[in-house]
PDB file of C-alpha atoms in Angstrom:
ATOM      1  CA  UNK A 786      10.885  -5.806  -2.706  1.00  0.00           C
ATOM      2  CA  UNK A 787      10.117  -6.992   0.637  1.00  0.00           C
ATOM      3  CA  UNK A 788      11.162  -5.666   4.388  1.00  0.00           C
ATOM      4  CA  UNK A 789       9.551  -7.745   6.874  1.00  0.00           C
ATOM      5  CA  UNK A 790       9.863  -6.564  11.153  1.00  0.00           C
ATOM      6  CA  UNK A 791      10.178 -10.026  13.321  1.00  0.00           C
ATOM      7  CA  UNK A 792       6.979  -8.806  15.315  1.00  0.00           C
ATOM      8  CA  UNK A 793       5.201  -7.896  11.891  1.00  0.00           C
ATOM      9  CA  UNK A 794       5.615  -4.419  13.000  1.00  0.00           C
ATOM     10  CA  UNK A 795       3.244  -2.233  10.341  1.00  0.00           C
ATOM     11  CA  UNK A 796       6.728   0.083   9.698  1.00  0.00           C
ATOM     12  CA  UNK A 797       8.115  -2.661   7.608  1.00  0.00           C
ATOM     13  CA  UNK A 798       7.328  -0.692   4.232  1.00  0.00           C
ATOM     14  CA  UNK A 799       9.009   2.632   5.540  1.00  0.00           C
ATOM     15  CA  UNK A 800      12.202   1.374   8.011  1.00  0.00           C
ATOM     16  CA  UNK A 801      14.977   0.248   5.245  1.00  0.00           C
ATOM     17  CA  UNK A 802      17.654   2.031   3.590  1.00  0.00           C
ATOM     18  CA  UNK A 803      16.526   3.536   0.437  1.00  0.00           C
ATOM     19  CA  UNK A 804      19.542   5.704  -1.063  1.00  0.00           C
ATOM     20  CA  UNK A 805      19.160   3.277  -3.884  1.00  0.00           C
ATOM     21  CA  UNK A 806      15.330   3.436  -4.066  1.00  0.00           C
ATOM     22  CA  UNK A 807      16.130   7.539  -4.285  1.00  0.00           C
ATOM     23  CA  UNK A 808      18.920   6.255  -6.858  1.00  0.00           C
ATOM     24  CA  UNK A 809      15.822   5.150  -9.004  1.00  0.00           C
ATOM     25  CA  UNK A 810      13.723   8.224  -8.792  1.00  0.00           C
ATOM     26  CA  UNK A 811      15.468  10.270 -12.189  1.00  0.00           C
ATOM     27  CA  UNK A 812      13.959   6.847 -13.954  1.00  0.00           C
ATOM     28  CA  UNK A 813      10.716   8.734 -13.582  1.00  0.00           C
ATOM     29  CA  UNK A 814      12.463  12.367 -13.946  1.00  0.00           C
ATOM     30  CA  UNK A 815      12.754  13.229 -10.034  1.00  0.00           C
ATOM     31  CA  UNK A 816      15.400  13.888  -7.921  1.00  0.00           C
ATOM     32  CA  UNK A 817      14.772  13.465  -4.179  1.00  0.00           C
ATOM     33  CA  UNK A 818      17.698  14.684  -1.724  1.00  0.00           C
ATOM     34  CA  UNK A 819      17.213  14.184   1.762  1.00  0.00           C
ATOM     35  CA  UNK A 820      17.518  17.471   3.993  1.00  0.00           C
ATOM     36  CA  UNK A 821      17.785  15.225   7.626  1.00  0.00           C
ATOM     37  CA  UNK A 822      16.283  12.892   9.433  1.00  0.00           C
ATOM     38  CA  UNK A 823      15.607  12.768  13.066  1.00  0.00           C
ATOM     39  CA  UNK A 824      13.445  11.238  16.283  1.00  0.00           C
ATOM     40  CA  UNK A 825      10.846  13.514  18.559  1.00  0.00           C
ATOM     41  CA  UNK A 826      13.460  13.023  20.965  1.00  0.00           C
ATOM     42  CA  UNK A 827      16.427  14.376  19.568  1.00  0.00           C
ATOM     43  CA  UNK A 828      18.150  17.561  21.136  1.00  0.00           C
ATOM     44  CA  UNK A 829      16.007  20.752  19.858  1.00  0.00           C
ATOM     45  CA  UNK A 830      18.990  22.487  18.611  1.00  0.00           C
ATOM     46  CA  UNK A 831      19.692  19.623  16.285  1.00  0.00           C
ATOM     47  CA  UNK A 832      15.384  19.648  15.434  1.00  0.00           C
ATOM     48  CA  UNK A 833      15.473  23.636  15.586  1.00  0.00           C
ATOM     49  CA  UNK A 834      18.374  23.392  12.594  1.00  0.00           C
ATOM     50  CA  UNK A 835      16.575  20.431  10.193  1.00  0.00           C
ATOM     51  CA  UNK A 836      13.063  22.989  10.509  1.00  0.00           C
ATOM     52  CA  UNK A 837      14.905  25.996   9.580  1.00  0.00           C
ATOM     53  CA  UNK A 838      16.619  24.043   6.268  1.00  0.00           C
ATOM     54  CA  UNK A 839      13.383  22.730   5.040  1.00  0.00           C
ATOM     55  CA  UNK A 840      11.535  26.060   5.792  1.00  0.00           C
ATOM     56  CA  UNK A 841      14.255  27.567   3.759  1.00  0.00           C
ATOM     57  CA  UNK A 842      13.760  25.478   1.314  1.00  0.00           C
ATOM     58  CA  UNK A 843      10.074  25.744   1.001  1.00  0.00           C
ATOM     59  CA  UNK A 844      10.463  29.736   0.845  1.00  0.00           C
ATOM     60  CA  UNK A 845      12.377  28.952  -2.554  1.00  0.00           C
ATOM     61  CA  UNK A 846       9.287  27.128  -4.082  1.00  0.00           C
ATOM     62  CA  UNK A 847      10.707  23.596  -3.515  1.00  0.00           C
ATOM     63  CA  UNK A 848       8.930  20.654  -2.872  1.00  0.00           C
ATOM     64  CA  UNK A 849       8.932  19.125   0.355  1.00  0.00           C
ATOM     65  CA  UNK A 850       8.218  16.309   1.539  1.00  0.00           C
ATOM     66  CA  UNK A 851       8.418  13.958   4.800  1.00  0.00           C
ATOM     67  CA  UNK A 852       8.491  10.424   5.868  1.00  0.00           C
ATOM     68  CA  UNK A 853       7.704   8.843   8.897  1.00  0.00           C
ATOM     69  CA  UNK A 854       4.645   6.144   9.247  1.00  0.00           C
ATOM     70  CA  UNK A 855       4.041   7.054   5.830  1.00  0.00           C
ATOM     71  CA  UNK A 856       5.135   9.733   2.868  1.00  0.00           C
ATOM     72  CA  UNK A 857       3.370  13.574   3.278  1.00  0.00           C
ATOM     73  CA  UNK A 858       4.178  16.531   1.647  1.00  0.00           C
ATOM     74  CA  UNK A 859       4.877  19.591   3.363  1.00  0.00           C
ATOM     75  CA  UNK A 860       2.164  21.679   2.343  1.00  0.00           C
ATOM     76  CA  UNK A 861       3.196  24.794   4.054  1.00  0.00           C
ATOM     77  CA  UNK A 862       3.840  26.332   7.636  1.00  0.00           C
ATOM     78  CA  UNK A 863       3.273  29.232  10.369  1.00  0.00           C
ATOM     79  CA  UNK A 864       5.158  30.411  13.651  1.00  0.00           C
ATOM     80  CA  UNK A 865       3.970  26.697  15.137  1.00  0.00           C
ATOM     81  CA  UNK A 866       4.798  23.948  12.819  1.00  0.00           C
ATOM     82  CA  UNK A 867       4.621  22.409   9.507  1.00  0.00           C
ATOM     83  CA  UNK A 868       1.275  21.608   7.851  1.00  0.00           C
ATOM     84  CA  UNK A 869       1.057  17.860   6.182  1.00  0.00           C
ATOM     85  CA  UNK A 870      -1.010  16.374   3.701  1.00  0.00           C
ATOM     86  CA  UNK A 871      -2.613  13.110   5.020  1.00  0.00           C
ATOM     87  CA  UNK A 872      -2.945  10.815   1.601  1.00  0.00           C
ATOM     88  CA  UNK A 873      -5.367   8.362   3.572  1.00  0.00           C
ATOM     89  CA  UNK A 874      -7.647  11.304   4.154  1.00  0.00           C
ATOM     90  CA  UNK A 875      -8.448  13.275   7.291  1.00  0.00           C
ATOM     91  CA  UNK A 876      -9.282  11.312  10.750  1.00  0.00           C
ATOM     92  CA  UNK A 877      -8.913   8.065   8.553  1.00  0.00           C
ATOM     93  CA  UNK A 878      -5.806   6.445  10.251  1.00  0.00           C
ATOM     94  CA  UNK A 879      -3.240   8.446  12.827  1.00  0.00           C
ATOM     95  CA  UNK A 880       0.048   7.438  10.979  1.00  0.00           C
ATOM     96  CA  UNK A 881      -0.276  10.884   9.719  1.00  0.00           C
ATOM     97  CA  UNK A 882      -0.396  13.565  11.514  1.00  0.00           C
ATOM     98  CA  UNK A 883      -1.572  16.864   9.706  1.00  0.00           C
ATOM     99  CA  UNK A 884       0.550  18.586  11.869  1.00  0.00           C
ATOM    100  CA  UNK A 885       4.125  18.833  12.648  1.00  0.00           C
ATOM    101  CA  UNK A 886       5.097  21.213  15.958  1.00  0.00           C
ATOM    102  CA  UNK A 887       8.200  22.757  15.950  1.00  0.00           C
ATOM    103  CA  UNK A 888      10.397  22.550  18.573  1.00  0.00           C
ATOM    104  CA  UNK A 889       8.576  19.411  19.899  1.00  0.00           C
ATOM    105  CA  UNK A 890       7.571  17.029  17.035  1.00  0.00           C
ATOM    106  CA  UNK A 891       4.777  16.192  19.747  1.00  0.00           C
ATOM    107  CA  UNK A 892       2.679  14.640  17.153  1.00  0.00           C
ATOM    108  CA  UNK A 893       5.521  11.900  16.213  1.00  0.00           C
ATOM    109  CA  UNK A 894       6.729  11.383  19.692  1.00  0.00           C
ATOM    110  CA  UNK A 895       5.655   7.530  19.459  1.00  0.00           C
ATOM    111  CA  UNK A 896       6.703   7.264  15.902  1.00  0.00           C
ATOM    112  CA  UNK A 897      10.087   6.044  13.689  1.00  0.00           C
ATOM    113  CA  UNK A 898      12.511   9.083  13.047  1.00  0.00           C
ATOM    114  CA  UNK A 899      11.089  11.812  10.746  1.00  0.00           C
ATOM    115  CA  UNK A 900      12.785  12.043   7.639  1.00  0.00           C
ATOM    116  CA  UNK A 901      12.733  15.363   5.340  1.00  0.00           C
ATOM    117  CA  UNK A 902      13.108  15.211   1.692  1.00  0.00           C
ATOM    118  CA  UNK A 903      13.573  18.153  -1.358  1.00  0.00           C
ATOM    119  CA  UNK A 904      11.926  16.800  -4.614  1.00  0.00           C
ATOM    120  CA  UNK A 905      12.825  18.530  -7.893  1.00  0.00           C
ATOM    121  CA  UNK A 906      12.583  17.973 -11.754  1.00  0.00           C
ATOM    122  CA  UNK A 907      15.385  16.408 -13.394  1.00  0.00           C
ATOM    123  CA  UNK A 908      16.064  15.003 -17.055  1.00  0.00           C
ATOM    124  CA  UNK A 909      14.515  11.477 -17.359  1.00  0.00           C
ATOM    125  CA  UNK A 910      16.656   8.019 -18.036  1.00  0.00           C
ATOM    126  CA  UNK A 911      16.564   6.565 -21.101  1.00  0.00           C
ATOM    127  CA  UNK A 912      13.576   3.806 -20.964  1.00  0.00           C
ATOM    128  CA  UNK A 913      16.033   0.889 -21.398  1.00  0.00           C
ATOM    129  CA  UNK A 914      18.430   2.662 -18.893  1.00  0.00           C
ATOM    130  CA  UNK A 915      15.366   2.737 -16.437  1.00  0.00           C
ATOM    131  CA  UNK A 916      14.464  -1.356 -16.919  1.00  0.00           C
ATOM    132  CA  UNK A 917      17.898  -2.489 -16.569  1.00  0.00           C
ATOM    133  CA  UNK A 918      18.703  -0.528 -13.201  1.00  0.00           C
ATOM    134  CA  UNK A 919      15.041  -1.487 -12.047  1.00  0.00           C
ATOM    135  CA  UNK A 920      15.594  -4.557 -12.742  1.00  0.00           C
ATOM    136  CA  UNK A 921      19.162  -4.884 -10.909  1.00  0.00           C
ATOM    137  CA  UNK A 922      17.481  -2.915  -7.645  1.00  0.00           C
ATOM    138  CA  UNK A 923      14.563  -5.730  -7.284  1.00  0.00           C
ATOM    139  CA  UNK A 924      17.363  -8.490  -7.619  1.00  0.00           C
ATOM    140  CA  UNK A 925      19.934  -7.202  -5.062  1.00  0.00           C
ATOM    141  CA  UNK A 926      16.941  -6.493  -2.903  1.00  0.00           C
ATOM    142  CA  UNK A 927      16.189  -9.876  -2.501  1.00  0.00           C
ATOM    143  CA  UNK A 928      19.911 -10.607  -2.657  1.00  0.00           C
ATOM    144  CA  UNK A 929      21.942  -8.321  -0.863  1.00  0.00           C
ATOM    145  CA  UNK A 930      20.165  -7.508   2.584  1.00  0.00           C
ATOM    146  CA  UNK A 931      22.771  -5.634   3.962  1.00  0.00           C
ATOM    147  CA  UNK A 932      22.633  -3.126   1.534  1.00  0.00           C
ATOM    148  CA  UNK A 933      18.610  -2.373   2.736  1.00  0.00           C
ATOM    149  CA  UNK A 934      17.636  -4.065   5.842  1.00  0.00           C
ATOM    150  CA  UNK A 935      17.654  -1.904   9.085  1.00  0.00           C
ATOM    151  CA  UNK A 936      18.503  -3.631  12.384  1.00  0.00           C
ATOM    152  CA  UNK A 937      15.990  -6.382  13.411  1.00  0.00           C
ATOM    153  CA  UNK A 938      14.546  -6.097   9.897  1.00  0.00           C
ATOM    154  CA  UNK A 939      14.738  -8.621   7.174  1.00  0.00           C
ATOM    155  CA  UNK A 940      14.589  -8.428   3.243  1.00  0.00           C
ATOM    156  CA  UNK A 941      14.018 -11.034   0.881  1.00  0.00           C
ATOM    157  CA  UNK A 942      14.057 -14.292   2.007  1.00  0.00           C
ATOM    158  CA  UNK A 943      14.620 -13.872   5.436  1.00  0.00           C
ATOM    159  CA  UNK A 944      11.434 -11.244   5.510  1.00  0.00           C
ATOM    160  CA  UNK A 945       9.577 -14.511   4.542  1.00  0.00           C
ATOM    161  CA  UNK A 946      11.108 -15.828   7.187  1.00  0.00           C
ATOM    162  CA  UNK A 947      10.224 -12.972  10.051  1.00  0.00           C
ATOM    163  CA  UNK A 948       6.856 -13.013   8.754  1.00  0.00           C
ATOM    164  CA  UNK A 949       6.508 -16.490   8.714  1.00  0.00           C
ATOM    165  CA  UNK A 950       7.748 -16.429  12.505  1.00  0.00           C
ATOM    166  CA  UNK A 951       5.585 -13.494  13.377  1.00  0.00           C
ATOM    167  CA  UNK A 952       2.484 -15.647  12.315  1.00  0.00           C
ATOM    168  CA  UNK A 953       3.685 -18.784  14.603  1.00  0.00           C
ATOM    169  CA  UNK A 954       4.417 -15.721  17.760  1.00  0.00           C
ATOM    170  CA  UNK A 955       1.102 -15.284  17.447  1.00  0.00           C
ATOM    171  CA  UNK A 956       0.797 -11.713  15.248  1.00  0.00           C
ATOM    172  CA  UNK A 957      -1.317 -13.075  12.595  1.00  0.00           C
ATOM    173  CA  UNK A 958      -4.057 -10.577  14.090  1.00  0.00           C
ATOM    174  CA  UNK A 959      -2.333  -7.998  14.486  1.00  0.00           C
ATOM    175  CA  UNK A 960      -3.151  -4.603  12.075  1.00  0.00           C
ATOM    176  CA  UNK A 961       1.017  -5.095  11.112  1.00  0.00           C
ATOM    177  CA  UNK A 962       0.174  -8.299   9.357  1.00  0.00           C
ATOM    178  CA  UNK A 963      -2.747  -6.725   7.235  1.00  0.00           C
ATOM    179  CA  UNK A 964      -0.836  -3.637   6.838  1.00  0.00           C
ATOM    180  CA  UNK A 965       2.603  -5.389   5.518  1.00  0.00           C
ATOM    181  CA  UNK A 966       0.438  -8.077   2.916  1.00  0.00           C
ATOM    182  CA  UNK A 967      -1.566  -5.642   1.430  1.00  0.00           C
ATOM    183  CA  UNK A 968       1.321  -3.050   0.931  1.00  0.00           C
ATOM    184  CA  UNK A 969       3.731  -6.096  -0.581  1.00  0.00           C
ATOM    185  CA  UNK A 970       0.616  -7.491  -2.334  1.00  0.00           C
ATOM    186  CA  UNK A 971      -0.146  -4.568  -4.004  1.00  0.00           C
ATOM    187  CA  UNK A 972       3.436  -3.743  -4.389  1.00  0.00           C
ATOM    188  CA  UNK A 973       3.368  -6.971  -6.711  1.00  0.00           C
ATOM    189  CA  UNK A 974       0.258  -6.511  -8.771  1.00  0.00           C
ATOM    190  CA  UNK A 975       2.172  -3.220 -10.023  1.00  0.00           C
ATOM    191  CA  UNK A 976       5.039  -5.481 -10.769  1.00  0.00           C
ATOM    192  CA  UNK A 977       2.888  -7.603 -12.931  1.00  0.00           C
ATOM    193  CA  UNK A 978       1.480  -4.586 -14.697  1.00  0.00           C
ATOM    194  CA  UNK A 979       5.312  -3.656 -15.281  1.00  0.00           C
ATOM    195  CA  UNK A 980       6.250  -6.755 -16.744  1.00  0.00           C
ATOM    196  CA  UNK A 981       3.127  -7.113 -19.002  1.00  0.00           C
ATOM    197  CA  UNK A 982       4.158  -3.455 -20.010  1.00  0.00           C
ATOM    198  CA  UNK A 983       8.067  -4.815 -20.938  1.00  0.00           C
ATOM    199  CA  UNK A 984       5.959  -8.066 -22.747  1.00  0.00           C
ATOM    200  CA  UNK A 985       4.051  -5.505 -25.072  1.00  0.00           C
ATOM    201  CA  UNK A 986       7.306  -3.394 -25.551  1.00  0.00           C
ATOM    202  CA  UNK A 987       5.396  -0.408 -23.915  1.00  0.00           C
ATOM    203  CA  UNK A 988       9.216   0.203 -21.987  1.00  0.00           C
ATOM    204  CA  UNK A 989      11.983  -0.835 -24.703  1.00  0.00           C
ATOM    205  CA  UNK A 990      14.488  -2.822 -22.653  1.00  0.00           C
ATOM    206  CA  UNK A 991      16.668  -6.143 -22.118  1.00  0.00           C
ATOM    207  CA  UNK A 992      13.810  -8.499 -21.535  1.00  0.00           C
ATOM    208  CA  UNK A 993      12.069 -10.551 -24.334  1.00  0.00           C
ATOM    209  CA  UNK A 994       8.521 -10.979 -24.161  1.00  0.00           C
ATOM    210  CA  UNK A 995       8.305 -14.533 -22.999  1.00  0.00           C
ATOM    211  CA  UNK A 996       9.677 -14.398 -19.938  1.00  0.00           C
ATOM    212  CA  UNK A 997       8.314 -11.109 -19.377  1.00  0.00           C
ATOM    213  CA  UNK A 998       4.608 -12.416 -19.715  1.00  0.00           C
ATOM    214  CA  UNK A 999       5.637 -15.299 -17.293  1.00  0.00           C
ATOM    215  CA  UNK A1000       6.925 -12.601 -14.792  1.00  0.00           C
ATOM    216  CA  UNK A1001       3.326 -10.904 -15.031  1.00  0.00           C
ATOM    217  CA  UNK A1002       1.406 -13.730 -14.487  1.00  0.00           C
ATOM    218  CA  UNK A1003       3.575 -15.171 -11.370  1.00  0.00           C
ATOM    219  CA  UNK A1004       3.660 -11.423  -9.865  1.00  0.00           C
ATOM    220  CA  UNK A1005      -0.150 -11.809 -10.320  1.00  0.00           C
ATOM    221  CA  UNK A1006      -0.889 -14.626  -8.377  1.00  0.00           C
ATOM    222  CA  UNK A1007       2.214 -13.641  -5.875  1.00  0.00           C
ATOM    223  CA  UNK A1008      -0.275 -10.946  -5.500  1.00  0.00           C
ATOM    224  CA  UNK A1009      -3.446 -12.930  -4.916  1.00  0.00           C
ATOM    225  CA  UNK A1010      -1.359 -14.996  -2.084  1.00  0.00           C
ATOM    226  CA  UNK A1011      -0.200 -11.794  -0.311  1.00  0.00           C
ATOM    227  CA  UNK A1012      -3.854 -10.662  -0.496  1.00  0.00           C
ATOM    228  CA  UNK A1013      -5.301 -13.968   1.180  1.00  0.00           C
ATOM    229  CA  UNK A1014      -2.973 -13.856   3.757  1.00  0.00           C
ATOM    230  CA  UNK A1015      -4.177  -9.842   4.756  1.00  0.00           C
ATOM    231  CA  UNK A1016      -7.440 -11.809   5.290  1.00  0.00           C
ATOM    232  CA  UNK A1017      -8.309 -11.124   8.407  1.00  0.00           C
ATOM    233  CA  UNK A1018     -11.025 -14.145   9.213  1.00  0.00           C
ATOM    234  CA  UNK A1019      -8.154 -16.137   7.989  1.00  0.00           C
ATOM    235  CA  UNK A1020      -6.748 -18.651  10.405  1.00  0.00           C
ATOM    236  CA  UNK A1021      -2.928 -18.238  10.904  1.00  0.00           C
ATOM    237  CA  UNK A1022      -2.353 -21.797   9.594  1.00  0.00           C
ATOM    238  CA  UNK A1023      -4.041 -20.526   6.724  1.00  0.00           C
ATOM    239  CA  UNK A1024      -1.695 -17.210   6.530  1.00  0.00           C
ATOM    240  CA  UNK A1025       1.324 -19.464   7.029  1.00  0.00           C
ATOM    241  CA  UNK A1026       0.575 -21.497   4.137  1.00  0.00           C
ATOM    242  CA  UNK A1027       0.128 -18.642   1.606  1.00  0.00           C
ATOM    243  CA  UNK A1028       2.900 -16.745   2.958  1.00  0.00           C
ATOM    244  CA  UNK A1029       5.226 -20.003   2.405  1.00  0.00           C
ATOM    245  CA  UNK A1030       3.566 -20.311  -1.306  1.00  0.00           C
ATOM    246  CA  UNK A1031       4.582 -16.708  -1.651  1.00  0.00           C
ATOM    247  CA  UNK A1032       8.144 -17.204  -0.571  1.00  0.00           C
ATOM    248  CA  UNK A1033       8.491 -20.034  -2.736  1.00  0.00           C
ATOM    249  CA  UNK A1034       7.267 -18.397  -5.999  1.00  0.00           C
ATOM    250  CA  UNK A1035       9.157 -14.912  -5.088  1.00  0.00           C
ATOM    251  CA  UNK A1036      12.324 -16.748  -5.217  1.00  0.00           C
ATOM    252  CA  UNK A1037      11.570 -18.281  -8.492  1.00  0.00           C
ATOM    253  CA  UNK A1038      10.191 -14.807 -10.316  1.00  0.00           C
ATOM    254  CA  UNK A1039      13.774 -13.220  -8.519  1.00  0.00           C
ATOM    255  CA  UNK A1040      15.896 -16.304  -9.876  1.00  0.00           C
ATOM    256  CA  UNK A1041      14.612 -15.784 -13.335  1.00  0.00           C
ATOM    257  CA  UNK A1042      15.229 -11.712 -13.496  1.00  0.00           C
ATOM    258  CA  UNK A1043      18.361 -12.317 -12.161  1.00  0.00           C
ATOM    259  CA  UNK A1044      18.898 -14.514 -15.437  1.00  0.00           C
ATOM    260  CA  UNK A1045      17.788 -12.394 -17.326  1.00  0.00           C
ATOM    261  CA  UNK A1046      20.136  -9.413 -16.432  1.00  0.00           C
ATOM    262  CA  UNK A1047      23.046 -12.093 -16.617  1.00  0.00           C
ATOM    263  CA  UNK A1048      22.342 -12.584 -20.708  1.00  0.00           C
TER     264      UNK A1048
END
């Protein structure tokens, strides 16, 4: 997957519709049901109701969790606010907050809407279940953009496309551009791993090694591109051309596991 801002805005990871992602989750054995989702802004009657649901929840032993910049659980809270883990460490980068106020949500005042999430065990998909419906999600991704892609935002192709025009606006320095290759770079090295897990039959599914070995090795160096373009002594010609080479082989590795779940 891929979700690209126009402005290589660093919330392209975390601003795109991701009921199906959540779909996904009992493929691992976890159910995640969003409690609400709301900006600093909002009215504090309507931010006064989501804090009461998820401290209800979190009095029943659930786990919590919220989105906004980036995931955090909800560790806990007192008469002022939430507490939140920070997964990049304290002090390291101010995405996220370890604090959530109630009432004012002062600490995400400049951020996307906060989204609040229950997380809970469930009974785990079969593993060739899990591929196939993996494998359909990363196809209509790339596909289907209406089904993901918030306003202004672009999947697939056409996040190639944003990013590629972000670079020639002149955002190639910008932390967004670093942020958004390493995150989709990284986000295809694990896809290689998967695929070189399907080629040794680690997850039984519809995918015969061949192809599945191919898939690792383009993911890999899809990877390796992404990565050279975060470079940040790169020139932006330079990040142009690797993002284009990335484009180009994405569309291919998509192409060919969209063949695959037509056999």
């Amino acid at each position: 997957m891929i979700n690209i801002h126009p402005e290589l805005c660093p919330s392209g990871p975390y601003c795109w519709n991701q009921e199906r992602f959540r779909d996904l989750l009992p493929n691992l054995g976890i159910r995640m049901e969003q409690l609400g989702m709301l900006v600093a802004a909002a009215p504090a009657a309507d931010k006064g109701e989501l804090e009461a649901r998820v401290r209800a929840e979190l009095d029943q032993g659930s786990v919590c969790s919220s989105l906004s910049l980036d995931h955090q659980l909800v560790l806990g809270y007192d008469d002022a606010g939430f507490d939140l883990s920070q997964p990049w460490g304290e002090g390291v980068v101010d995405s996220t907050p370890r604090r959530l106020s109630f009432g004012t949500w002062q600490e995400f005042v400049q951020s996307p809407p906060v989204a609040f999430f229950k997380l809970e065990p469930c009974k785990r998909r079969s593993e060739s279940t899990a591929t196939a419906s993996a494998l359909d999600f990363a196809a209509d991704f790339w596909r289907c953009p209406d089904q993901f892609a918030w306003e202004t935002y672009g999947t697939g192709s056409q996040a190639y496309e944003n990013w590629i025009a972000g670079l020639d606006s002149g955002h190639g320095d910008d932390h967004g551009n670093w942020w958004n290759a390493v995150v989709w770079g990284e986000c295809r090295e694990r896809a290689g791993d998967f695929f070189q897990r399907l080629a040794a039959a680690e997850y039984p599914g519809p995918v015969d090694p061949r192809p599945a070995r191919e898939l690792a090795v383009d993911y890999r160096a899809l990877a390796r591109l992404l990565y050279r373009a975060s470079d940040k002594t790169a020139s932006a010609a330079a990040k142009r051309g690797f993002v284009e080479q990335a484009k180009n082989l994405d569309e291919r590795c998509i192409a060919r596991i969209a063949e695959i779940r037509a056999h």
